[in-house]
Amino acid sequence: MFGVGGIGGPLGRASLIVGLVAAVFGMFAAISGTRSNDARVLRLVPRFAYLACAGAIGAFVAMEIALINRDFTLEYVQKVGSKSTPALYNFTAIWSALEGSILLWVLTLTGLSVGVVVKYRKKMNDPMVGWAMATMFFVTIFFFLLTLGPANPFVLGAPGVFDGPGPNPLLQNHVLVVFHPPILYLGYVGMTVPFAFAMGALITGRVGEGWLVETRRWALISWGFLTLGIILGSWWSYEVLGWSGVWAWDPVENASFIPWLTATAYIHSVLVQERRGMLRVWNLSLLVATFSLTILGTFLTRSGILNSVHAFSDSDIGPFLLSFFALIVVVSVGLIGWRGDQLRSPGTIDSPLSREGAFLANNVVFSVFAFVVLLGTVFPLVVEALQDRQLVVGEPFFDKLAVPTGLVLLFLMCVAPVLPWRKASGELLQQRLFWPAWAGIAALAFSVVLGATGFASLLTFTLGGFAGGAALRQLVLATRRQGWRGFVGRANGGMVVHIGVILIAVALAASNSYTHSQELSLKKGVVANYGGHTFELIGFRETTDDRRTEIAALVSIDGGQAYAPAVSKYKAMGMNIGTPSVKTSFAYDLYLTLEPPVKVTSDAAKIKVFIKPMVMWLWIGGGLMGLGTLLSAFPGRRRRPTDPTSARVPEAVDA
Amino acid sequence: MALITVSLLAVGTTRDTGPLTQGDRIDAITKRVACPTCDGESVFVSRASAAEAIRKQVAREVAAGEKTDTEIIGSIAQSFNAKILLVPRATGLDSLVWVLPIAVLVCAVAGLAMAFRKWRRQNTAGATGDDFALVNKLLADGVGVDPTDDENV
């Protein structure tokens, strides 16, 4: 069974079997222990979780051993391994194709299961925790089965293979390949935990607010990782792909963005349930949607049914993922229907002009946005199925619908932070929105003075200033009352996230609307001018190793440092990959790409120069979103319901 | 405030944006055309040789200065049997991709409006004696601020 070759294959296969068996026993222990309330059986649950995780770690390590040792007896190593791949990219080659990425999924999932059993080790006899663990094990079993079936990374390859092409050249071109996939997976797979507790709540009938309180940090932190993963993916796209953009509405990008949208809706609407005991069915539906959309997205992009630059090759995994998706939806909807009576909310929302009213509006917009992105992603499939013709739904479609949606969301970010729960009067709103509104006008005036044009962009800057003012107002009031603790807790940390989102919105509007580009034909010794800068070709740099030949044109900008846009030819795949070179500043980036034909022996080169405003603020905004998520996860000050909630008036203090 | 905003928006949106460079025009056109050999990428995004060839064709036509952007896209679409347009048409089955989002939005907003109407009807019952007692107790305790206002917390 183990065949010939290194230790990686046998160790990997054995580890996967151990992990699968542990997950199966874990699930049965969780179910039977919970049903019979048998503490002895329930004590086994954490042990099976550890064992399943050990199995996943063993399989992951085994694959790394196989890659490091260039064990070309394995088909996966033949596909993504190469003797010439540098150590770092050889390590990351594990998640550069389908089978390895499912292995990373299993590792993340079992790691999260261990996290859950550690956190709830003293509550294992709680039926909700028991059923949540049974759900976690069930999902784990499915993914272990994938790794042992249609996505088995330890299948023996054809004999007589002694080298491979290595990972896709785009996956061995930038250090972000180390961080982006695992962080994205932590967010993507992390959504399993709140889903599992939702199932636990539905099965036990404890559909009040207890399970939400237990899982809100899991949902928030998973959301934070998903956010960071998406931002890092955009950064990677910008630094590697050479088209100067950060987001192309590619199906794989959409597959991570759609669950992000529903998860964002959830982390807002869950506050209404915690506070008012309302929207129980809606919150459960959002969690089910988020988790099932991660599976559907994986199906769409990993089955070969949709093509994308990220998508891996055709495989047999599609029917399994689709069946699993259908099962999740049917079971979840069935359970929600079964518990329908208990899920009826006791309260009502008094006014649309209230915090909960704003959250509801936010949820409508996020849900419609998620639907639009999903529709645009799958629409080519619908057309092909019904009319047998091919259709592309691309960036212009998504941009047309995303811009107005984004503007509505920005508007909600202006108003929602100042709204009280239950009901707001016009007078109160006028008072609280006064300074934020002026901040919006100031932002508009500033952008007009700087020469900004275009209605959508100007509206984005105005609403950005307005929403930023509303968020800062909240933070100022909170820190005046609570000192540094005014930055922590969901409401205040959430405002830091809002500021990050606003920066991203403004930066996207500026970089999409005001980017200029020009091709320049450079000649050694001759200075070219564009966009108020000078560009001079200093020479070429050619480097060759076993993997590739890279030719870089050395271009001095404004007579200073030389930047080196390059083109690399990867020998094994015969692909030419361009690598941009970027001069970054707070105001704008100068983004250089080397255009074909490239001849080292000549004294001329053609480069394309993009002047892209505010790109750095995208990354700063992303960082702030991450920081805000961390601050939100910290417990805020527990407020007694009868405490006054406004800052003390100075006169009153004097008196 | 509204007057200042409208005036500034009017100034910003109506002023001359200046001439586009040839590079800007090429980018704008290639963003609307799909690469024929790629997986859903636009010619602007793709680095494939087919996309490179279309970029060159667009650059030639832009440099010639004889056609509008729409005419250039039309001629490219004609040579590829319209398969490479990135925006679905607003007719036939393709129109669903435009109609459905609007239909879903209308349904969602209508649903929300109906829910609010239902909640408003339920809330007409008015406060009970217990409610008044609770408010009086809180006021007697010296709480003068709406305790449900979560600002600052």
Short mmCIF file of N, CA and C in Angstrom, two decimals, chain A residues 259-339:
data_model
loop_
_atom_site.label_atom_id
_atom_site.label_comp_id
_atom_site.label_asym_id
_atom_site.label_seq_id
_atom_site.Cartn_x
_atom_site.Cartn_y
_atom_site.Cartn_z
N PRO A 259 -18.81 35.31 1.45
CA PRO A 259 -18.99 35.01 2.87
C PRO A 259 -18.57 36.17 3.77
N TRP A 260 -17.60 36.97 3.31
CA TRP A 260 -17.20 38.14 4.11
C TRP A 260 -18.38 39.10 4.24
N LEU A 261 -19.14 39.27 3.17
CA LEU A 261 -20.29 40.18 3.20
C LEU A 261 -21.35 39.68 4.18
N THR A 262 -21.67 38.39 4.11
CA THR A 262 -22.71 37.87 5.02
C THR A 262 -22.20 37.85 6.46
N ALA A 263 -20.89 37.59 6.63
CA ALA A 263 -20.33 37.61 7.99
C ALA A 263 -20.35 39.02 8.54
N THR A 264 -20.10 40.01 7.69
CA THR A 264 -20.15 41.41 8.14
C THR A 264 -21.57 41.77 8.56
N ALA A 265 -22.54 41.32 7.78
CA ALA A 265 -23.93 41.56 8.17
C ALA A 265 -24.19 40.92 9.53
N TYR A 266 -23.67 39.71 9.74
CA TYR A 266 -23.91 38.98 10.99
C TYR A 266 -23.32 39.71 12.19
N ILE A 267 -22.05 40.16 12.06
CA ILE A 267 -21.44 40.76 13.26
C ILE A 267 -22.10 42.09 13.63
N HIS A 268 -22.89 42.65 12.73
CA HIS A 268 -23.69 43.82 13.09
C HIS A 268 -25.04 43.39 13.69
N SER A 269 -25.72 42.48 12.99
CA SER A 269 -27.09 42.16 13.43
C SER A 269 -27.09 41.34 14.72
N VAL A 270 -25.98 40.69 15.01
CA VAL A 270 -25.93 39.91 16.25
C VAL A 270 -26.05 40.83 17.46
N LEU A 271 -25.64 42.09 17.29
CA LEU A 271 -25.75 43.04 18.40
C LEU A 271 -27.21 43.30 18.74
N VAL A 272 -28.06 43.27 17.70
CA VAL A 272 -29.49 43.49 17.94
C VAL A 272 -30.06 42.33 18.76
N GLN A 273 -29.61 41.12 18.44
CA GLN A 273 -30.11 39.96 19.19
C GLN A 273 -29.61 39.99 20.63
N GLU A 274 -28.33 40.33 20.80
CA GLU A 274 -27.79 40.38 22.16
C GLU A 274 -28.51 41.43 22.99
N ARG A 275 -28.78 42.56 22.35
CA ARG A 275 -29.34 43.69 23.08
C ARG A 275 -30.85 43.58 23.25
N ARG A 276 -31.52 43.14 22.19
CA ARG A 276 -32.98 43.18 22.20
C ARG A 276 -33.64 41.81 22.08
N GLY A 277 -32.81 40.77 21.91
CA GLY A 277 -33.38 39.42 21.79
C GLY A 277 -34.12 39.21 20.48
N MET A 278 -33.82 40.03 19.48
CA MET A 278 -34.55 39.93 18.21
C MET A 278 -33.67 39.35 17.11
N LEU A 279 -34.27 39.12 15.95
CA LEU A 279 -33.58 38.67 14.72
C LEU A 279 -32.93 37.30 14.89
N ARG A 280 -33.53 36.44 15.70
CA ARG A 280 -32.92 35.13 15.95
C ARG A 280 -32.82 34.30 14.67
N VAL A 281 -33.91 34.23 13.93
CA VAL A 281 -33.90 33.43 12.70
C VAL A 281 -32.93 34.04 11.70
N TRP A 282 -32.95 35.35 11.63
CA TRP A 282 -32.10 36.05 10.67
C TRP A 282 -30.62 35.79 10.98
N ASN A 283 -30.24 35.88 12.25
CA ASN A 283 -28.84 35.67 12.60
C ASN A 283 -28.40 34.24 12.33
N LEU A 284 -29.29 33.30 12.67
CA LEU A 284 -28.96 31.90 12.36
C LEU A 284 -28.80 31.71 10.86
N SER A 285 -29.69 32.36 10.10
CA SER A 285 -29.63 32.21 8.64
C SER A 285 -28.34 32.81 8.09
N LEU A 286 -27.91 33.94 8.67
CA LEU A 286 -26.67 34.55 8.19
C LEU A 286 -25.47 33.65 8.47
N LEU A 287 -25.47 33.02 9.66
CA LEU A 287 -24.35 32.13 9.98
C LEU A 287 -24.34 30.91 9.05
N VAL A 288 -25.54 30.35 8.84
CA VAL A 288 -25.63 29.20 7.93
C VAL A 288 -25.20 29.62 6.52
N ALA A 289 -25.66 30.81 6.11
CA ALA A 289 -25.29 31.29 4.77
C ALA A 289 -23.79 31.48 4.67
N THR A 290 -23.19 32.07 5.70
CA THR A 290 -21.75 32.32 5.65
C THR A 290 -20.97 31.01 5.51
N PHE A 291 -21.32 30.05 6.37
CA PHE A 291 -20.59 28.78 6.32
C PHE A 291 -20.85 28.06 5.00
N SER A 292 -22.12 28.00 4.59
CA SER A 292 -22.42 27.25 3.36
C SER A 292 -21.83 27.94 2.14
N LEU A 293 -21.72 29.28 2.20
CA LEU A 293 -21.11 29.99 1.06
C LEU A 293 -19.61 29.70 0.97
N THR A 294 -18.97 29.41 2.10
CA THR A 294 -17.55 29.02 2.01
C THR A 294 -17.43 27.70 1.25
N ILE A 295 -18.40 26.80 1.48
CA ILE A 295 -18.38 25.51 0.78
C ILE A 295 -18.75 25.71 -0.69
N LEU A 296 -19.79 26.53 -0.94
CA LEU A 296 -20.20 26.76 -2.33
C LEU A 296 -19.08 27.45 -3.11
N GLY A 297 -18.42 28.42 -2.46
CA GLY A 297 -17.31 29.11 -3.12
C GLY A 297 -16.20 28.15 -3.45
N THR A 298 -15.92 27.23 -2.53
CA THR A 298 -14.88 26.24 -2.78
C THR A 298 -15.30 25.33 -3.94
N PHE A 299 -16.57 24.98 -3.97
CA PHE A 299 -17.08 24.16 -5.08
C PHE A 299 -16.89 24.90 -6.41
N LEU A 300 -17.31 26.17 -6.44
CA LEU A 300 -17.27 26.92 -7.70
C LEU A 300 -15.84 27.07 -8.23
N THR A 301 -14.90 27.23 -7.31
CA THR A 301 -13.55 27.56 -7.77
C THR A 301 -12.60 26.37 -7.78
N ARG A 302 -12.97 25.31 -7.09
CA ARG A 302 -12.05 24.16 -7.04
C ARG A 302 -12.52 22.97 -7.86
N SER A 303 -13.75 23.07 -8.39
CA SER A 303 -14.27 21.92 -9.13
C SER A 303 -13.93 22.03 -10.61
N GLY A 304 -13.45 23.20 -11.03
CA GLY A 304 -13.17 23.40 -12.45
C GLY A 304 -14.38 23.89 -13.21
N ILE A 305 -15.50 24.07 -12.49
CA ILE A 305 -16.73 24.50 -13.18
C ILE A 305 -16.62 25.97 -13.61
N LEU A 306 -15.92 26.75 -12.80
CA LEU A 306 -15.67 28.16 -13.16
C LEU A 306 -14.17 28.33 -13.30
N ASN A 307 -13.79 29.13 -14.26
CA ASN A 307 -12.37 29.35 -14.43
C ASN A 307 -11.96 30.67 -13.79
N SER A 308 -10.75 30.69 -13.31
CA SER A 308 -10.21 31.93 -12.77
C SER A 308 -8.70 31.79 -12.73
N VAL A 309 -8.02 32.91 -12.57
CA VAL A 309 -6.56 32.80 -12.49
C VAL A 309 -6.12 32.01 -11.29
N HIS A 310 -6.95 32.03 -10.22
CA HIS A 310 -6.60 31.30 -9.01
C HIS A 310 -6.99 29.83 -9.08
N ALA A 311 -8.01 29.52 -9.89
CA ALA A 311 -8.65 28.20 -9.80
C ALA A 311 -7.66 27.09 -10.16
N PHE A 312 -7.74 26.02 -9.39
CA PHE A 312 -6.88 24.89 -9.68
C PHE A 312 -7.53 24.07 -10.78
N SER A 313 -6.78 23.07 -11.26
CA SER A 313 -7.26 22.32 -12.42
C SER A 313 -8.52 21.52 -12.11
N ASP A 314 -9.11 21.00 -13.17
CA ASP A 314 -10.32 20.19 -13.01
C ASP A 314 -10.05 19.03 -12.04
N SER A 315 -11.05 18.70 -11.26
CA SER A 315 -10.88 17.56 -10.37
C SER A 315 -12.24 16.93 -10.14
N ASP A 316 -12.23 15.80 -9.39
CA ASP A 316 -13.49 15.10 -9.12
C ASP A 316 -14.14 15.60 -7.83
N ILE A 317 -13.62 16.66 -7.30
CA ILE A 317 -14.06 17.10 -5.97
C ILE A 317 -15.44 17.77 -6.01
N GLY A 318 -15.84 18.25 -7.20
CA GLY A 318 -17.06 19.04 -7.34
C GLY A 318 -18.31 18.39 -6.76
N PRO A 319 -18.67 17.17 -7.19
CA PRO A 319 -19.91 16.57 -6.68
C PRO A 319 -19.92 16.41 -5.16
N PHE A 320 -18.75 16.14 -4.58
CA PHE A 320 -18.68 15.99 -3.12
C PHE A 320 -19.01 17.30 -2.43
N LEU A 321 -18.36 18.39 -2.92
CA LEU A 321 -18.59 19.70 -2.30
C LEU A 321 -20.03 20.16 -2.50
N LEU A 322 -20.57 19.90 -3.68
CA LEU A 322 -21.93 20.33 -3.96
C LEU A 322 -22.93 19.57 -3.08
N SER A 323 -22.69 18.26 -2.93
CA SER A 323 -23.56 17.46 -2.06
C SER A 323 -23.48 17.94 -0.62
N PHE A 324 -22.26 18.25 -0.18
CA PHE A 324 -22.07 18.71 1.20
C PHE A 324 -22.78 20.05 1.40
N PHE A 325 -22.66 20.92 0.41
CA PHE A 325 -23.34 22.23 0.47
C PHE A 325 -24.85 22.01 0.59
N ALA A 326 -25.38 21.12 -0.25
CA ALA A 326 -26.83 20.87 -0.24
C ALA A 326 -27.25 20.30 1.12
N LEU A 327 -26.45 19.40 1.66
CA LEU A 327 -26.76 18.78 2.95
C LEU A 327 -26.82 19.85 4.05
N ILE A 328 -25.82 20.73 4.05
CA ILE A 328 -25.77 21.78 5.08
C ILE A 328 -27.02 22.66 4.99
N VAL A 329 -27.36 23.04 3.78
CA VAL A 329 -28.51 23.94 3.61
C VAL A 329 -29.80 23.24 4.05
N VAL A 330 -29.97 21.99 3.60
CA VAL A 330 -31.22 21.26 3.93
C VAL A 330 -31.33 21.05 5.43
N VAL A 331 -30.24 20.57 6.06
CA VAL A 331 -30.29 20.30 7.50
C VAL A 331 -30.52 21.59 8.28
N SER A 332 -29.80 22.65 7.89
CA SER A 332 -29.92 23.91 8.63
C SER A 332 -31.32 24.48 8.50
N VAL A 333 -31.83 24.50 7.29
CA VAL A 333 -33.18 25.04 7.08
C VAL A 333 -34.20 24.18 7.82
N GLY A 334 -34.00 22.87 7.77
CA GLY A 334 -34.90 21.95 8.50
C GLY A 334 -34.88 22.24 9.99
N LEU A 335 -33.69 22.42 10.56
CA LEU A 335 -33.58 22.68 12.00
C LEU A 335 -34.21 24.03 12.37
N ILE A 336 -33.97 25.02 11.53
CA ILE A 336 -34.56 26.34 11.81
C ILE A 336 -36.09 26.24 11.76
N GLY A 337 -36.61 25.49 10.77
CA GLY A 337 -38.05 25.29 10.67
C GLY A 337 -38.58 24.55 11.88
N TRP A 338 -37.84 23.54 12.32
CA TRP A 338 -38.25 22.70 13.46
C TRP A 338 -38.35 23.54 14.73
N ARG A 339 -37.41 24.46 14.90
CA ARG A 339 -37.40 25.30 16.11
C ARG A 339 -38.14 26.63 15.91
#
